[in-house]
Coordinates of N, CA and C in Angstrom, one line a residue:
X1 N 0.8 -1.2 0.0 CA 0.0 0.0 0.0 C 0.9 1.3 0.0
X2 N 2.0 1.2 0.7 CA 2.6 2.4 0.5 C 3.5 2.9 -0.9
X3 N 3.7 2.0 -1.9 CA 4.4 2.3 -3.1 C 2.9 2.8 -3.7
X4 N 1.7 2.7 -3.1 CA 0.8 3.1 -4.2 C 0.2 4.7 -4.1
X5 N 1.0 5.0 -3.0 CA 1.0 6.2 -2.3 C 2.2 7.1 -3.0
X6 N 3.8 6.5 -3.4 CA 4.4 7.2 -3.5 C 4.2 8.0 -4.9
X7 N 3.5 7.8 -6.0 CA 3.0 8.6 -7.4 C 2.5 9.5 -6.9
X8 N 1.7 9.2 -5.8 CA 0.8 10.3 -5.3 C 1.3 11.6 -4.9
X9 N 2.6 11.2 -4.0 CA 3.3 11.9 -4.0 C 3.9 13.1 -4.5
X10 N 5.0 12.4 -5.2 CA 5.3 12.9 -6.3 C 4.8 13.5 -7.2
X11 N 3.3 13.0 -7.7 CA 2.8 14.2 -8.5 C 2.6 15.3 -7.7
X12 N 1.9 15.1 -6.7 CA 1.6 16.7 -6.0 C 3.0 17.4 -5.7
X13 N 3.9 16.8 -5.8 CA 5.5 17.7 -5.5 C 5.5 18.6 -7.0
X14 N 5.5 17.8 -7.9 CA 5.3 18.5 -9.3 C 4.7 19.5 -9.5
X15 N 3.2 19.2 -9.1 CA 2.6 20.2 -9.3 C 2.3 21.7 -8.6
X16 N 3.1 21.6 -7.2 CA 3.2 22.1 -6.4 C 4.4 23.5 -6.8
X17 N 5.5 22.5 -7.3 CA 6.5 23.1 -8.3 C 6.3 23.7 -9.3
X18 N 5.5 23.5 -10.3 CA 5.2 23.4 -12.1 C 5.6 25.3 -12.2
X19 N 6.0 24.5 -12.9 CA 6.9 26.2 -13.5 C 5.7 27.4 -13.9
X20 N 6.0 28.5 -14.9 CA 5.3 29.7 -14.6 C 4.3 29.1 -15.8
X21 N 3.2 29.9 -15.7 CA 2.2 29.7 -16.6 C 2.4 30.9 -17.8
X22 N 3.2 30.5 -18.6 CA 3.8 31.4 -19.6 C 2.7 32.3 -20.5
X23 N 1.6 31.5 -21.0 CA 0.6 31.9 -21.5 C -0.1 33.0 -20.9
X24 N -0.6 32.7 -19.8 CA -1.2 33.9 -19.0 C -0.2 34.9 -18.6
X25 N 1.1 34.8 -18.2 CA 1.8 35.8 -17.7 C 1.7 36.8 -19.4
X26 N 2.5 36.3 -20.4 CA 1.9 36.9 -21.8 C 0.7 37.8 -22.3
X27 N -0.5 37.2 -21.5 CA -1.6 37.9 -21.7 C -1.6 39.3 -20.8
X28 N -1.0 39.1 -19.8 CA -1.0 40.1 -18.7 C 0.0 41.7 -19.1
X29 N 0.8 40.7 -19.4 CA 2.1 41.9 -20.2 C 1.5 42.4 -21.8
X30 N 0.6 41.8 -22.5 CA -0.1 42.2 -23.6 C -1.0 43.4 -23.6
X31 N -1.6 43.2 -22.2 CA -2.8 43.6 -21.6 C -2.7 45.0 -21.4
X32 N -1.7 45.3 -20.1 CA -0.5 46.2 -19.6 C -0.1 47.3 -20.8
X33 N 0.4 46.7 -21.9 CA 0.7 47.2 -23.2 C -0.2 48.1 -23.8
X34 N -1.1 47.4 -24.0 CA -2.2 48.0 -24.9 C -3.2 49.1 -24.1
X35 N -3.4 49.0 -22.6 CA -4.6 50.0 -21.5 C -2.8 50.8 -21.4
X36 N -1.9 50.8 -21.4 CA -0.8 51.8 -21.4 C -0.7 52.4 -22.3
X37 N -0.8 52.1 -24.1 CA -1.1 53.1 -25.2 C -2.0 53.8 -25.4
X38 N -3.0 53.0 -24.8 CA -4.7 53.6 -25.0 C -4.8 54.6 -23.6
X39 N -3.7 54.9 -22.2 CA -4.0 55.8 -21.5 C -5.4 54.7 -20.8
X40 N -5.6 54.3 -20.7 CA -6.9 53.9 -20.2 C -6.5 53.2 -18.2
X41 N -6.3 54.2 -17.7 CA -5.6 53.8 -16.0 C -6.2 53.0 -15.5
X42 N -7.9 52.9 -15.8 CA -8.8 51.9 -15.0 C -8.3 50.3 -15.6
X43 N -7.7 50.3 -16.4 CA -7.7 49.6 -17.1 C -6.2 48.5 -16.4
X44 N -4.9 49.2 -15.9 CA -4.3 49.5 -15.5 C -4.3 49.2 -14.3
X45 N -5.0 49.5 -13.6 CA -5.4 50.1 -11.8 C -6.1 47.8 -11.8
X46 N -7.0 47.7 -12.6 CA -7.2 46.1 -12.7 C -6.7 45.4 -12.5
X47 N -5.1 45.3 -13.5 CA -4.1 44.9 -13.9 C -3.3 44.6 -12.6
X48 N -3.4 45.8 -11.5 CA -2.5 45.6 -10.8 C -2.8 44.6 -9.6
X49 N -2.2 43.9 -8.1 CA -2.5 43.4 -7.4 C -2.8 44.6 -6.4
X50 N -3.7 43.9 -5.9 CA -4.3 44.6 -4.4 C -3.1 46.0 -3.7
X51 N -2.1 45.0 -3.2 CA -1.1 45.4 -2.3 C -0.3 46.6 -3.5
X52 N 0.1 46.6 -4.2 CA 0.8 47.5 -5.1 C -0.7 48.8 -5.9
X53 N -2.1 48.5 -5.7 CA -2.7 49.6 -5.9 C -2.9 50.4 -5.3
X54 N -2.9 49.8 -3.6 CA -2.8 50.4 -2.6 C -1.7 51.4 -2.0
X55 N -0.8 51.2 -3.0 CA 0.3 51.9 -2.8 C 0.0 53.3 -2.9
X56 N -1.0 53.8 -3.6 CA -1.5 55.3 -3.8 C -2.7 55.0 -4.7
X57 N -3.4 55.2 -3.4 CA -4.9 55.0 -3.6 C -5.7 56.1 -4.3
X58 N -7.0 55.8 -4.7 CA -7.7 56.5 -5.7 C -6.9 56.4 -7.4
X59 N -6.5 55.4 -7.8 CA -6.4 55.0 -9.1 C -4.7 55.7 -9.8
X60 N -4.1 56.7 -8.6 CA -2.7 57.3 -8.5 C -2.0 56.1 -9.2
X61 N -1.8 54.7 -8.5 CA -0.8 54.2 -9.0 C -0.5 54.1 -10.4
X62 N -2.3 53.6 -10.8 CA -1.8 53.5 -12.1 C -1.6 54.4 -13.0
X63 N -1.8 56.1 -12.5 CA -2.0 56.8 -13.3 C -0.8 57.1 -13.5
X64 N 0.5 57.1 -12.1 CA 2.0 57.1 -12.4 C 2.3 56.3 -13.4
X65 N 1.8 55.7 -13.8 CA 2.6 54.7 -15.3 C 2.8 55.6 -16.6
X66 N 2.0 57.0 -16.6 CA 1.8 57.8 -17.4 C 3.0 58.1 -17.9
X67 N 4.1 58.5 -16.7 CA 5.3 58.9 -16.8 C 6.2 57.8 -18.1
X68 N 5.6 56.5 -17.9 CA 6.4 55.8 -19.2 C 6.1 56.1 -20.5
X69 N 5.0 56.6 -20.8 CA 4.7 57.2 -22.1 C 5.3 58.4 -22.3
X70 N 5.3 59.2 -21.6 CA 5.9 60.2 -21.2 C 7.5 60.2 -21.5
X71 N 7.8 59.3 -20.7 CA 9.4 59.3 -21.0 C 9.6 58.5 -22.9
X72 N 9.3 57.5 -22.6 CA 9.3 56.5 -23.9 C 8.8 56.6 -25.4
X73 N 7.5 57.3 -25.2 CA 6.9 57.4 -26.5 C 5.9 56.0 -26.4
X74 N 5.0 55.6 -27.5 CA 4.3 54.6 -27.2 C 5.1 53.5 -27.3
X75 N 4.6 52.4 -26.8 CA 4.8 50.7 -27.0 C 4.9 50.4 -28.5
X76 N 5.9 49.8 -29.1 CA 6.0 49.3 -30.3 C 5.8 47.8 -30.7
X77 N 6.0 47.0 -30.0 CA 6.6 45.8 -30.0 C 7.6 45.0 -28.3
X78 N 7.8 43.9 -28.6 CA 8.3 43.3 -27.2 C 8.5 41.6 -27.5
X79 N 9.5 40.8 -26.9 CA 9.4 40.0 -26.7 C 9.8 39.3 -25.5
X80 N 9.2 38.5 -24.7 CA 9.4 37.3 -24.0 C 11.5 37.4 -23.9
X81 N 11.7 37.8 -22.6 CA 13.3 37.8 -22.2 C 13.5 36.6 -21.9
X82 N 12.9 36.3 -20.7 CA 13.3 35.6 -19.8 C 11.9 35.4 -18.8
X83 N 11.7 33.8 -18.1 CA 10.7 33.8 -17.3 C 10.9 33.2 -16.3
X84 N 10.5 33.0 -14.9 CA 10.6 32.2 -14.2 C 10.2 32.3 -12.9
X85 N 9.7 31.4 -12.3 CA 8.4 31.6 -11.0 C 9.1 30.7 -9.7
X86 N 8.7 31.7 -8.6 CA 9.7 31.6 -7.6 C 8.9 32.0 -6.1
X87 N 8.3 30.8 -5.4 CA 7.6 31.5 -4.3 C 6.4 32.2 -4.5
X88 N 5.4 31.1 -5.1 CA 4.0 32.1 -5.8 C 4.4 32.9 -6.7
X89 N 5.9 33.8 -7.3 CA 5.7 35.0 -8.2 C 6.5 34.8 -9.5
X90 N 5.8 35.2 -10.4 CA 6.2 35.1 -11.4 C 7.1 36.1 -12.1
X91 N 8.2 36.0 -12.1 CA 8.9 37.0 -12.6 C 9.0 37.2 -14.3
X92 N 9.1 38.2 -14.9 CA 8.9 38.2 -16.7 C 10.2 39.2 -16.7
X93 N 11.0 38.7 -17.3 CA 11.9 40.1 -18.4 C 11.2 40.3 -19.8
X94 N 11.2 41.6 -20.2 CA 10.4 41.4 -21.7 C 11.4 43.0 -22.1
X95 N 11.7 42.6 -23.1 CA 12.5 43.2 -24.6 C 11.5 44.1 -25.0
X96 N 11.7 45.2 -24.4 CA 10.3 46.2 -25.4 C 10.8 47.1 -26.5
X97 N 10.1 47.3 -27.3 CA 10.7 48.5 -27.8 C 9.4 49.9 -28.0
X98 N 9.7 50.9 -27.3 CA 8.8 52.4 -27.5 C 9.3 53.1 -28.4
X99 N 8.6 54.1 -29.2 CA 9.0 55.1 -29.9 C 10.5 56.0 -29.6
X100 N 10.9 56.1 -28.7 CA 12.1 56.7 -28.6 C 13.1 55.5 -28.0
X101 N 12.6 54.1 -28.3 CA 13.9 53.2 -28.2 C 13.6 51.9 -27.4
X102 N 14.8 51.3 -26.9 CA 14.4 49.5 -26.6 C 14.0 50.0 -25.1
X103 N 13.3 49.6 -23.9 CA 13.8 49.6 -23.1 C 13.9 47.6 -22.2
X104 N 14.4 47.0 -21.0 CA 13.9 45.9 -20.5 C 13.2 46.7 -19.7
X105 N 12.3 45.4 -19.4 CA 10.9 45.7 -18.4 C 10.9 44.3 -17.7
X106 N 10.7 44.7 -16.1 CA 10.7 43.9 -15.4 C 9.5 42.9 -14.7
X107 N 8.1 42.7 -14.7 CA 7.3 42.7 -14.8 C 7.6 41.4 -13.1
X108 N 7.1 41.3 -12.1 CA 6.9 40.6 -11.0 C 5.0 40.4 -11.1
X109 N 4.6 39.3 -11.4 CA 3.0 38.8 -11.3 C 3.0 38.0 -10.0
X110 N 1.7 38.2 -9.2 CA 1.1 37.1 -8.1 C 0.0 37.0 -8.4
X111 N -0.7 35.9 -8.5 CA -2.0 35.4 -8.1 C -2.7 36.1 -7.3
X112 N -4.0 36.9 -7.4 CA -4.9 37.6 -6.4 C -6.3 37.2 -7.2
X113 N -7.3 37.0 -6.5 CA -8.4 36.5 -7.0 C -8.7 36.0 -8.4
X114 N -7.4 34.5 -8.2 CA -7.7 33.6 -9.1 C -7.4 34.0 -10.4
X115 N -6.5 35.6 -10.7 CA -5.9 36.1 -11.9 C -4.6 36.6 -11.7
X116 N -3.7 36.4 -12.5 CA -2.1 36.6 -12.2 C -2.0 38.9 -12.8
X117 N -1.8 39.3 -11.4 CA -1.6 40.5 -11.4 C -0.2 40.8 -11.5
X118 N -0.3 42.5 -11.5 CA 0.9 42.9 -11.8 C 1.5 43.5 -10.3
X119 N 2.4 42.4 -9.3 CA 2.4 43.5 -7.8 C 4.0 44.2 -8.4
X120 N 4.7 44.2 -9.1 CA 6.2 45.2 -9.4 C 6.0 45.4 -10.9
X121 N 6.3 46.4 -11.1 CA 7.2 46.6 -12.9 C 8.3 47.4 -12.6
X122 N 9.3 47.1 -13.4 CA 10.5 48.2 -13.2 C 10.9 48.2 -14.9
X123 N 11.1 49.6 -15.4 CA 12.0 49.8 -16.6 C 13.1 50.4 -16.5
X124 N 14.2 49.7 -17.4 CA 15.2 50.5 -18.2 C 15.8 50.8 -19.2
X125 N 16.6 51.4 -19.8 CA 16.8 51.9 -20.8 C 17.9 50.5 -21.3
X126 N 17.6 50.0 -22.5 CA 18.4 48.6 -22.8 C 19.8 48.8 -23.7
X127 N 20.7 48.6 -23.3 CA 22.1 49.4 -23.7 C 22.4 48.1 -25.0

């Protein structure tokens, strides 16, 4: 009886483990993109996790993201850097490129009501 137990095991270690759900993290950084071109903050303020909206309440957080259009020019294009999930979070590098040039973008996702949010972004200018 107990070797019939040890698969059981095992799979739940797996799945416990199972690496990042690449697809959705994709949609999320797609998403981000396009309510970032379109200016649309509610859209944005969604996007983000609870704990990081809260950061400056009344829809502020997301309206600081303004500043990347601002600096950047719009979103052109992007691809998939690097991915990898670590402790519930999904970390994304993504290759962007805006109107005034490439920059990386750091994107940290968690799980908050059963949809993979955005709790960090960080940009820089890609040398």
């Amino acid at each position: 009886m107990r070797w019939g137990l040890a698969p059981l095991a095992v799979a739940a270690a797996l799945a416990a483990c199972s690496g990042p759900d690449e697809p959705a993290s994709r949609a999320v950084v797609d998403r981000f993109h396009a309510a970032l071109n379109a200016g649309d903050w509610a859209a944005i303020d969604g996007l983000l996790s609870p704990s990081t909206r809260d950061l400056r309440p009344g829809g502020a957080t997301a309206r600081a993201f303004r500043a990347i259009t601002l600096r950047r020019g719009r979103y052109v294009g992007g691809e998939l850097f690097g991915i990898s999930r670590d402790d519930g979070r999904t970390t994304i590098a993504w290759s962007a490129r805006y109107e005034r040039g490439p920059a990386m973008e750091l994107f940290v996702l968690v799980e908050a009501g059963g949809q993979l949010k955005i709790d960090s972004y960080t940009d820089n200018a890609a040398s």
